[in-house]
Amino acid sequence: MKKLVNDGSFIFTVLLLLFTVIIIILASGYKLEARLFPLVISIITFIISIVVIIYKVHPKLQKMAIASEESVDIRKVMVLILYIFGLFIMIFLFGFWLTTPVFVFLFLILYGREKWIKSIIISSAVTLLLYVGFTILIKVNMFKGFLFGARIPPL
């Protein structure tokens, strides 16, 4: 246990867990529309934090992870950064709803080397989940894109 107290990622995870509990408690006092998004994000973060804490505490899981670690290739990291930069440019130009399926599809095909059918299904599912979550449930108008008449938000 003493080793965990000195582990920065463990301490961060415990603090994140406590923070999500506070957010869940605070969000429960708001109307449904206002609390839905914070609750969903906080509950997901809470579950992931619990999994990370179990992983950190359980020695057998740590040994399995240490055996499967591989070194980070800086070229792969730079490619991912470029993908994210491209995503932001595409959202700015074409809007969120056109960019999402196209970007997810291209990312899965080009970087993930997935099959076409699987990429189409995943990109459609991601777009549908985002549409239901943002547009239908919490009623957020997503950015339409500069080329489709959206104004640039002030900084």
Coordinates of N, CA, C and O in Angstrom, one line a residue:
M1 N 0.8 -1.2 0.0 CA 0.0 0.0 0.0 C 0.9 1.3 0.0 O 0.5 2.3 -0.6
K2 N 2.0 1.1 0.6 CA 2.9 2.3 0.7 C 3.4 2.7 -0.7 O 3.6 3.9 -1.0
K3 N 3.6 1.7 -1.5 CA 4.0 1.9 -2.9 C 2.9 2.7 -3.7 O 3.3 3.5 -4.5
L4 N 1.7 2.4 -3.4 CA 0.6 3.1 -4.1 C 0.5 4.5 -3.7 O 0.1 5.4 -4.5
V5 N 0.8 4.9 -2.5 CA 0.7 6.2 -2.0 C 1.7 7.1 -2.8 O 1.5 8.3 -3.0
N6 N 2.8 6.5 -3.2 CA 3.9 7.3 -3.9 C 3.7 7.2 -5.4 O 4.4 7.8 -6.1
D7 N 2.7 6.5 -5.9 CA 2.4 6.4 -7.3 C 1.5 7.5 -7.7 O 0.3 7.6 -7.3
G8 N 2.0 8.4 -8.5 CA 1.3 9.6 -9.0 C 0.0 9.3 -9.7 O -1.0 10.0 -9.5
S9 N 0.0 8.3 -10.6 CA -1.2 8.0 -11.4 C -2.3 7.4 -10.5 O -3.4 7.6 -10.7
F10 N -1.9 6.6 -9.4 CA -2.9 6.1 -8.5 C -3.5 7.2 -7.7 O -4.8 7.3 -7.6
I11 N -2.7 8.2 -7.3 CA -3.3 9.3 -6.5 C -4.2 10.1 -7.4 O -5.3 10.5 -7.0
F12 N -3.8 10.4 -8.6 CA -4.6 11.1 -9.6 C -5.9 10.4 -9.8 O -7.0 11.0 -9.8
T13 N -5.9 9.1 -10.0 CA -7.1 8.3 -10.2 C -8.1 8.4 -9.0 O -9.3 8.5 -9.2
V14 N -7.5 8.3 -7.8 CA -8.4 8.4 -6.6 C -9.0 9.8 -6.5 O -10.2 9.9 -6.3
L15 N -8.2 10.8 -6.8 CA -8.7 12.2 -6.8 C -9.8 12.4 -7.9 O -10.8 13.0 -7.7
L16 N -9.6 11.8 -9.1 CA -10.5 11.9 -10.2 C -11.8 11.2 -9.8 O -12.9 11.6 -10.0
L17 N -11.7 10.0 -9.1 CA -12.9 9.3 -8.6 C -13.7 10.1 -7.6 O -14.9 10.2 -7.7
L18 N -13.0 10.8 -6.7 CA -13.7 11.7 -5.7 C -14.3 12.8 -6.4 O -15.5 13.2 -6.1
F19 N -13.6 13.4 -7.4 CA -14.2 14.5 -8.2 C -15.5 14.1 -8.9 O -16.5 14.8 -8.9
T20 N -15.5 12.9 -9.5 CA -16.7 12.4 -10.2 C -17.8 12.2 -9.3 O -19.0 12.4 -9.6
V21 N -17.5 11.7 -8.1 CA -18.6 11.5 -7.1 C -19.2 12.9 -6.8 O -20.4 13.0 -6.7
I22 N -18.4 13.9 -6.6 CA -18.9 15.2 -6.3 C -19.7 15.8 -7.5 O -20.8 16.3 -7.2
I23 N -19.3 15.6 -8.7 CA -20.1 16.0 -9.9 C -21.4 15.3 -9.9 O -22.4 15.9 -10.2
I24 N -21.4 14.0 -9.7 CA -22.6 13.2 -9.7 C -23.6 13.7 -8.7 O -24.8 13.9 -8.9
I25 N -23.1 14.0 -7.5 CA -24.0 14.5 -6.4 C -24.5 15.9 -6.8 O -25.7 16.2 -6.6
L26 N -23.6 16.8 -7.3 CA -24.1 18.1 -7.7 C -25.1 18.1 -8.8 O -26.0 18.9 -8.9
A27 N -24.8 17.3 -9.8 CA -25.6 17.2 -11.0 C -27.0 16.7 -10.7 O -28.0 17.0 -11.4
S28 N -27.1 15.9 -9.7 CA -28.4 15.3 -9.4 C -29.5 16.3 -8.9 O -30.7 16.1 -9.0
G29 N -29.0 17.5 -8.6 CA -29.9 18.6 -8.2 C -30.5 19.4 -9.3 O -31.3 20.3 -9.1
Y30 N -30.0 19.2 -10.5 CA -30.5 20.0 -11.7 C -31.6 19.3 -12.4 O -31.9 18.1 -12.2
K31 N -32.2 20.0 -13.3 CA -33.3 19.5 -14.2 C -32.6 18.4 -15.1 O -31.4 18.4 -15.3
L32 N -33.4 17.5 -15.6 CA -33.0 16.4 -16.5 C -32.1 16.9 -17.6 O -31.0 16.3 -17.8
E33 N -32.5 17.9 -18.3 CA -31.7 18.4 -19.5 C -30.3 18.9 -19.1 O -29.4 18.7 -19.7
A34 N -30.3 19.5 -17.9 CA -29.0 20.1 -17.5 C -28.1 19.1 -16.8 O -26.9 19.2 -16.9
R35 N -28.7 18.0 -16.2 CA -27.8 17.1 -15.5 C -27.4 15.9 -16.4 O -26.5 15.2 -16.0
L36 N -28.1 15.7 -17.5 CA -27.8 14.5 -18.3 C -26.4 14.4 -18.8 O -25.7 13.3 -18.5
F37 N -25.8 15.4 -19.4 CA -24.5 15.3 -19.9 C -23.4 15.1 -18.8 O -22.6 14.2 -18.8
P38 N -23.5 15.9 -17.7 CA -22.5 15.7 -16.6 C -22.6 14.3 -16.0 O -21.6 13.7 -15.6
L39 N -23.9 13.9 -15.8 CA -24.0 12.5 -15.2 C -23.5 11.4 -16.1 O -22.8 10.5 -15.6
V40 N -23.7 11.5 -17.4 CA -23.2 10.5 -18.3 C -21.7 10.4 -18.3 O -21.0 9.4 -18.1
I41 N -21.1 11.6 -18.4 CA -19.6 11.7 -18.4 C -19.0 11.3 -17.1 O -18.1 10.5 -17.0
S42 N -19.6 11.7 -16.0 CA -19.1 11.4 -14.7 C -19.3 9.9 -14.3 O -18.4 9.3 -13.7
I43 N -20.4 9.3 -14.7 CA -20.6 7.9 -14.4 C -19.6 7.0 -15.2 O -19.0 6.1 -14.7
I44 N -19.4 7.4 -16.5 CA -18.4 6.7 -17.3 C -17.0 6.9 -16.7 O -16.2 5.9 -16.5
T45 N -16.6 8.1 -16.3 CA -15.3 8.3 -15.7 C -15.2 7.6 -14.3 O -14.1 7.1 -14.0
F46 N -16.3 7.5 -13.6 CA -16.3 6.8 -12.3 C -16.0 5.3 -12.5 O -15.1 4.8 -11.8
I47 N -16.6 4.7 -13.5 CA -16.4 3.3 -13.8 C -15.0 3.0 -14.2 O -14.3 2.1 -13.8
I48 N -14.5 3.9 -15.1 CA -13.1 3.7 -15.6 C -12.1 3.9 -14.4 O -11.1 3.2 -14.3
S49 N -12.4 4.8 -13.6 CA -11.5 5.1 -12.4 C -11.5 3.9 -11.5 O -10.4 3.5 -11.0
I50 N -12.6 3.3 -11.3 CA -12.7 2.0 -10.4 C -11.9 0.9 -11.1 O -11.1 0.2 -10.4
V51 N -12.0 0.8 -12.4 CA -11.2 -0.3 -13.1 C -9.7 0.0 -12.9 O -9.0 -0.9 -12.7
V52 N -9.3 1.2 -13.1 CA -7.9 1.6 -13.0 C -7.4 1.3 -11.6 O -6.3 0.8 -11.4
I53 N -8.2 1.7 -10.6 CA -7.8 1.4 -9.2 C -7.7 -0.1 -8.9 O -6.7 -0.5 -8.3
I54 N -8.6 -0.9 -9.4 CA -8.5 -2.3 -9.2 C -7.3 -2.9 -9.9 O -6.5 -3.7 -9.4
Y55 N -7.0 -2.4 -11.1 CA -5.8 -2.8 -11.8 C -4.5 -2.4 -11.0 O -3.6 -3.2 -11.0
K56 N -4.5 -1.2 -10.4 CA -3.3 -0.8 -9.7 C -3.1 -1.6 -8.4 O -2.0 -1.9 -8.0
V57 N -4.2 -2.0 -7.8 CA -4.2 -2.7 -6.5 C -3.9 -4.2 -6.7 O -3.2 -4.8 -5.9
H58 N -4.4 -4.8 -7.7 CA -4.3 -6.2 -8.0 C -2.9 -6.6 -8.6 O -2.7 -6.2 -9.8
P59 N -2.0 -7.3 -7.9 CA -0.7 -7.5 -8.4 C -0.6 -8.4 -9.7 O 0.2 -8.1 -10.6
K60 N -1.5 -9.3 -9.9 CA -1.5 -10.2 -11.1 C -1.8 -9.4 -12.3 O -1.2 -9.6 -13.4
L61 N -2.7 -8.5 -12.2 CA -3.1 -7.6 -13.4 C -1.9 -6.7 -13.8 O -1.6 -6.5 -14.9
Q62 N -1.2 -6.2 -12.8 CA 0.0 -5.4 -13.1 C 1.1 -6.2 -13.8 O 1.7 -5.7 -14.7
K63 N 1.3 -7.4 -13.4 CA 2.4 -8.2 -14.0 C 2.0 -8.5 -15.5 O 2.9 -8.5 -16.3
M64 N 0.7 -8.8 -15.7 CA 0.3 -9.0 -17.1 C 0.5 -7.8 -18.0 O 0.9 -7.9 -19.1
A65 N 0.2 -6.6 -17.4 CA 0.4 -5.4 -18.2 C 1.8 -5.0 -18.4 O 2.2 -4.6 -19.5
I66 N 2.7 -5.3 -17.5 CA 4.1 -5.0 -17.6 C 4.7 -5.9 -18.7 O 5.5 -5.5 -19.6
A67 N 4.2 -7.2 -18.8 CA 4.7 -8.1 -19.8 C 4.3 -7.7 -21.2 O 4.9 -8.0 -22.2
S68 N 3.1 -7.0 -21.3 CA 2.6 -6.6 -22.7 C 3.0 -5.2 -23.1 O 2.6 -4.8 -24.2
E69 N 3.7 -4.4 -22.3 CA 4.1 -3.1 -22.7 C 5.1 -3.1 -23.8 O 5.9 -4.0 -23.9
E70 N 4.9 -2.1 -24.7 CA 5.9 -1.9 -25.8 C 6.3 -0.4 -25.8 O 5.6 0.4 -25.3
S71 N 7.4 -0.2 -26.4 CA 7.9 1.2 -26.5 C 7.1 2.1 -27.4 O 6.4 1.6 -28.3
V72 N 7.0 3.4 -27.1 CA 6.3 4.3 -27.9 C 7.1 4.7 -29.1 O 8.2 5.2 -29.0
D73 N 6.5 4.6 -30.3 CA 7.1 5.1 -31.5 C 6.7 6.6 -31.7 O 5.5 6.8 -31.9
I74 N 7.6 7.5 -31.7 CA 7.3 8.9 -31.9 C 6.7 9.2 -33.2 O 5.8 10.1 -33.3
R75 N 7.0 8.4 -34.2 CA 6.3 8.7 -35.5 C 4.8 8.4 -35.5 O 4.0 9.1 -36.0
K76 N 4.5 7.3 -34.7 CA 3.0 7.0 -34.6 C 2.3 8.1 -33.8 O 1.2 8.5 -34.1
V77 N 3.0 8.6 -32.8 CA 2.4 9.7 -32.0 C 2.2 11.0 -32.9 O 1.2 11.6 -32.8
M78 N 3.2 11.3 -33.7 CA 3.1 12.5 -34.6 C 2.0 12.3 -35.6 O 1.2 13.2 -35.9
V79 N 1.8 11.1 -36.1 CA 0.7 10.8 -37.1 C -0.6 11.0 -36.4 O -1.5 11.6 -37.0
L80 N -0.8 10.5 -35.2 CA -2.0 10.7 -34.4 C -2.3 12.2 -34.2 O -3.4 12.6 -34.3
I81 N -1.3 12.9 -33.8 CA -1.4 14.4 -33.6 C -1.9 15.1 -34.9 O -2.8 15.9 -34.9
L82 N -1.3 14.6 -36.0 CA -1.8 15.2 -37.3 C -3.2 14.8 -37.6 O -4.0 15.6 -38.2
Y83 N -3.6 13.6 -37.3 CA -5.0 13.2 -37.5 C -5.9 14.1 -36.7 O -7.0 14.5 -37.2
I84 N -5.6 14.4 -35.4 CA -6.4 15.2 -34.6 C -6.5 16.6 -35.1 O -7.5 17.3 -35.2
F85 N -5.3 17.1 -35.6 CA -5.3 18.5 -36.2 C -6.2 18.5 -37.4 O -6.9 19.5 -37.6
G86 N -6.1 17.5 -38.2 CA -7.0 17.4 -39.4 C -8.5 17.3 -39.0 O -9.3 17.9 -39.7
L87 N -8.8 16.6 -37.9 CA -10.1 16.6 -37.4 C -10.7 18.0 -37.1 O -11.8 18.3 -37.5
F88 N -9.9 18.7 -36.4 CA -10.3 20.1 -36.1 C -10.5 21.0 -37.3 O -11.5 21.7 -37.4
I89 N -9.6 20.8 -38.3 CA -9.8 21.6 -39.5 C -11.0 21.2 -40.3 O -11.8 22.0 -40.7
M90 N -11.3 19.9 -40.3 CA -12.5 19.4 -41.0 C -13.8 19.9 -40.3 O -14.7 20.2 -41.0
I91 N -13.8 19.8 -39.0 CA -14.9 20.3 -38.2 C -15.2 21.8 -38.5 O -16.3 22.2 -38.7
F92 N -14.1 22.6 -38.5 CA -14.2 24.0 -38.8 C -14.8 24.2 -40.2 O -15.7 25.1 -40.3
L93 N -14.3 23.5 -41.2 CA -14.7 23.7 -42.5 C -16.1 23.1 -42.9 O -16.9 23.8 -43.4
F94 N -16.3 21.9 -42.5 CA -17.4 21.1 -43.0 C -18.5 20.9 -41.9 O -19.6 20.3 -42.2
G95 N -18.2 21.2 -40.6 CA -19.2 21.0 -39.6 C -19.0 19.6 -38.9 O -18.3 18.7 -39.4
F96 N -19.7 19.5 -37.8 CA -19.5 18.3 -37.0 C -20.2 17.1 -37.6 O -19.6 16.0 -37.6
W97 N -21.4 17.2 -38.2 CA -22.1 16.1 -38.6 C -21.6 15.5 -39.9 O -21.7 14.3 -40.2
L98 N -21.0 16.3 -40.8 CA -20.4 15.8 -42.0 C -19.0 15.2 -41.7 O -18.6 14.1 -42.2
T99 N -18.3 15.8 -40.8 CA -16.9 15.4 -40.5 C -16.9 14.1 -39.7 O -16.0 13.3 -40.0
T100 N -17.8 13.9 -38.8 CA -17.7 12.7 -37.9 C -17.6 11.4 -38.6 O -16.7 10.6 -38.5
P101 N -18.6 11.1 -39.5 CA -18.6 9.8 -40.1 C -17.4 9.7 -41.1 O -16.8 8.6 -41.2
V102 N -17.1 10.8 -41.8 CA -16.0 10.7 -42.8 C -14.7 10.5 -42.1 O -13.9 9.7 -42.4
F103 N -14.4 11.3 -41.0 CA -13.2 11.2 -40.2 C -13.0 9.8 -39.6 O -12.0 9.1 -39.7
V104 N -14.1 9.3 -38.9 CA -14.0 8.0 -38.3 C -13.7 6.9 -39.3 O -12.9 6.0 -39.1
F105 N -14.4 7.0 -40.5 CA -14.2 6.0 -41.5 C -12.8 6.0 -42.1 O -12.1 5.0 -42.1
L106 N -12.3 7.2 -42.4 CA -11.0 7.3 -42.9 C -9.9 6.9 -41.9 O -8.9 6.3 -42.3
F107 N -10.1 7.3 -40.7 CA -9.2 6.9 -39.6 C -9.1 5.4 -39.5 O -8.0 4.8 -39.4
L108 N -10.2 4.7 -39.5 CA -10.3 3.3 -39.4 C -9.6 2.6 -40.6 O -8.9 1.6 -40.4
I109 N -9.9 3.1 -41.8 CA -9.3 2.5 -43.0 C -7.8 2.8 -43.1 O -7.0 1.8 -43.3
L110 N -7.4 4.0 -42.9 CA -6.0 4.4 -43.1 C -5.1 4.0 -42.0 O -4.0 3.5 -42.2
Y111 N -5.5 4.3 -40.8 CA -4.6 4.1 -39.6 C -4.9 2.7 -39.0 O -4.0 2.0 -38.6
G112 N -6.2 2.4 -38.8 CA -6.5 1.1 -38.2 C -6.5 -0.1 -39.0 O -6.6 -1.2 -38.6
R113 N -6.4 0.1 -40.4 CA -6.3 -0.9 -41.3 C -7.5 -1.9 -41.2 O -7.4 -3.1 -41.3
E114 N -8.7 -1.3 -40.9 CA -9.9 -2.1 -40.8 C -10.5 -2.4 -42.1 O -10.3 -1.7 -43.1
K115 N -11.4 -3.3 -42.2 CA -12.1 -3.6 -43.4 C -13.2 -2.5 -43.7 O -13.7 -1.9 -42.8
W116 N -13.6 -2.4 -45.0 CA -14.5 -1.3 -45.3 C -15.9 -1.5 -44.6 O -16.4 -0.5 -44.1
I117 N -16.4 -2.7 -44.6 CA -17.7 -2.9 -44.0 C -17.7 -2.5 -42.5 O -18.6 -1.8 -42.0
K118 N -16.7 -3.0 -41.8 CA -16.5 -2.7 -40.4 C -16.4 -1.2 -40.1 O -17.0 -0.7 -39.2
S119 N -15.6 -0.6 -41.0 CA -15.4 0.9 -40.8 C -16.7 1.7 -41.1 O -17.0 2.6 -40.4
I120 N -17.5 1.2 -42.1 CA -18.8 1.9 -42.3 C -19.7 1.7 -41.1 O -20.4 2.7 -40.7
I121 N -19.8 0.5 -40.6 CA -20.7 0.2 -39.5 C -20.2 1.0 -38.2 O -21.1 1.7 -37.6
I122 N -18.9 1.1 -37.9 CA -18.5 1.8 -36.8 C -18.7 3.3 -36.9 O -19.1 4.0 -36.0
S123 N -18.3 3.8 -38.1 CA -18.5 5.3 -38.3 C -20.0 5.7 -38.2 O -20.3 6.7 -37.7
S124 N -20.8 4.8 -38.7 CA -22.3 5.1 -38.7 C -22.8 5.1 -37.2 O -23.6 5.9 -36.8
A125 N -22.3 4.1 -36.5 CA -22.7 3.9 -35.1 C -22.2 5.1 -34.2 O -23.0 5.6 -33.4
V126 N -21.0 5.5 -34.4 CA -20.5 6.6 -33.7 C -21.3 7.9 -34.0 O -21.6 8.6 -33.1
T127 N -21.5 8.1 -35.2 CA -22.3 9.3 -35.6 C -23.7 9.3 -35.0 O -24.2 10.3 -34.5
L128 N -24.4 8.1 -35.1 CA -25.7 8.0 -34.5 C -25.7 8.2 -33.0 O -26.6 8.9 -32.5
L129 N -24.7 7.6 -32.3 CA -24.6 7.8 -30.9 C -24.4 9.3 -30.5 O -25.1 9.8 -29.6
L130 N -23.6 9.9 -31.2 CA -23.3 11.4 -31.0 C -24.6 12.2 -31.3 O -24.9 13.1 -30.5
Y131 N -25.3 11.8 -32.4 CA -26.5 12.6 -32.7 C -27.6 12.4 -31.6 O -28.2 13.4 -31.2
V132 N -27.8 11.2 -31.2 CA -28.8 10.9 -30.2 C -28.4 11.6 -28.9 O -29.2 12.2 -28.2
G133 N -27.1 11.5 -28.5 CA -26.7 12.0 -27.3 C -26.7 13.5 -27.2 O -27.2 14.1 -26.3
F134 N -26.2 14.2 -28.3 CA -26.1 15.6 -28.3 C -27.4 16.3 -28.8 O -27.9 17.2 -28.1
T135 N -27.9 15.9 -29.9 CA -29.0 16.6 -30.5 C -30.4 16.3 -29.9 O -31.2 17.1 -29.6
I136 N -30.6 15.0 -29.7 CA -31.9 14.6 -29.2 C -32.0 14.7 -27.6 O -32.9 15.3 -27.1
L137 N -31.0 14.1 -26.9 CA -31.1 14.1 -25.5 C -30.8 15.4 -24.8 O -31.6 15.9 -24.0
I138 N -29.7 16.0 -25.2 CA -29.3 17.3 -24.5 C -29.6 18.5 -25.3 O -29.3 19.6 -24.9
K139 N -30.1 18.3 -26.5 CA -30.5 19.4 -27.4 C -29.4 20.5 -27.6 O -29.7 21.7 -27.4
V140 N -28.3 20.0 -28.1 CA -27.2 20.9 -28.4 C -27.1 21.0 -29.9 O -27.1 20.0 -30.6
N141 N -27.0 22.3 -30.4 CA -26.8 22.5 -31.9 C -25.3 22.4 -32.1 O -24.5 23.3 -31.6
M142 N -24.9 21.5 -32.9 CA -23.4 21.3 -33.2 C -23.0 22.3 -34.3 O -23.8 22.7 -35.1
F143 N -21.7 22.6 -34.3 CA -21.2 23.5 -35.3 C -21.4 23.0 -36.7 O -21.1 21.9 -37.0
K144 N -22.0 23.9 -37.6 CA -22.4 23.5 -38.9 C -21.2 23.6 -40.0 O -21.4 23.1 -41.1
G145 N -20.2 24.2 -39.6 CA -19.1 24.4 -40.6 C -19.0 25.7 -41.3 O -20.1 26.3 -41.6
F146 N -17.9 26.3 -41.4 CA -17.6 27.6 -42.0 C -18.1 27.6 -43.5 O -18.8 28.5 -43.9
L147 N -17.9 26.5 -44.2 CA -18.3 26.4 -45.6 C -19.9 26.3 -45.8 O -20.4 26.5 -46.8
F148 N -20.6 26.0 -44.7 CA -22.0 25.9 -44.7 C -22.7 27.0 -44.0 O -23.8 26.9 -43.6
G149 N -22.0 28.1 -43.9 CA -22.6 29.3 -43.3 C -22.5 29.6 -41.8 O -23.1 30.5 -41.3
A150 N -21.8 28.7 -41.1 CA -21.7 28.9 -39.7 C -20.7 30.1 -39.4 O -19.7 30.2 -40.1
R151 N -21.0 30.9 -38.4 CA -20.1 31.9 -38.1 C -19.0 31.4 -37.1 O -19.3 30.5 -36.3
I152 N -17.9 32.1 -37.2 CA -16.8 31.7 -36.4 C -17.1 32.2 -35.0 O -17.4 33.4 -34.8
P153 N -17.1 31.4 -34.0 CA -17.4 31.8 -32.6 C -16.3 32.8 -32.1 O -15.2 32.6 -32.4
P154 N -16.7 33.8 -31.4 CA -15.7 34.8 -30.8 C -14.8 34.1 -29.8 O -15.3 33.2 -29.1
L155 N -13.6 34.5 -29.8 CA -12.6 33.9 -28.8 C -12.7 34.6 -27.5 O -12.8 35.7 -27.3

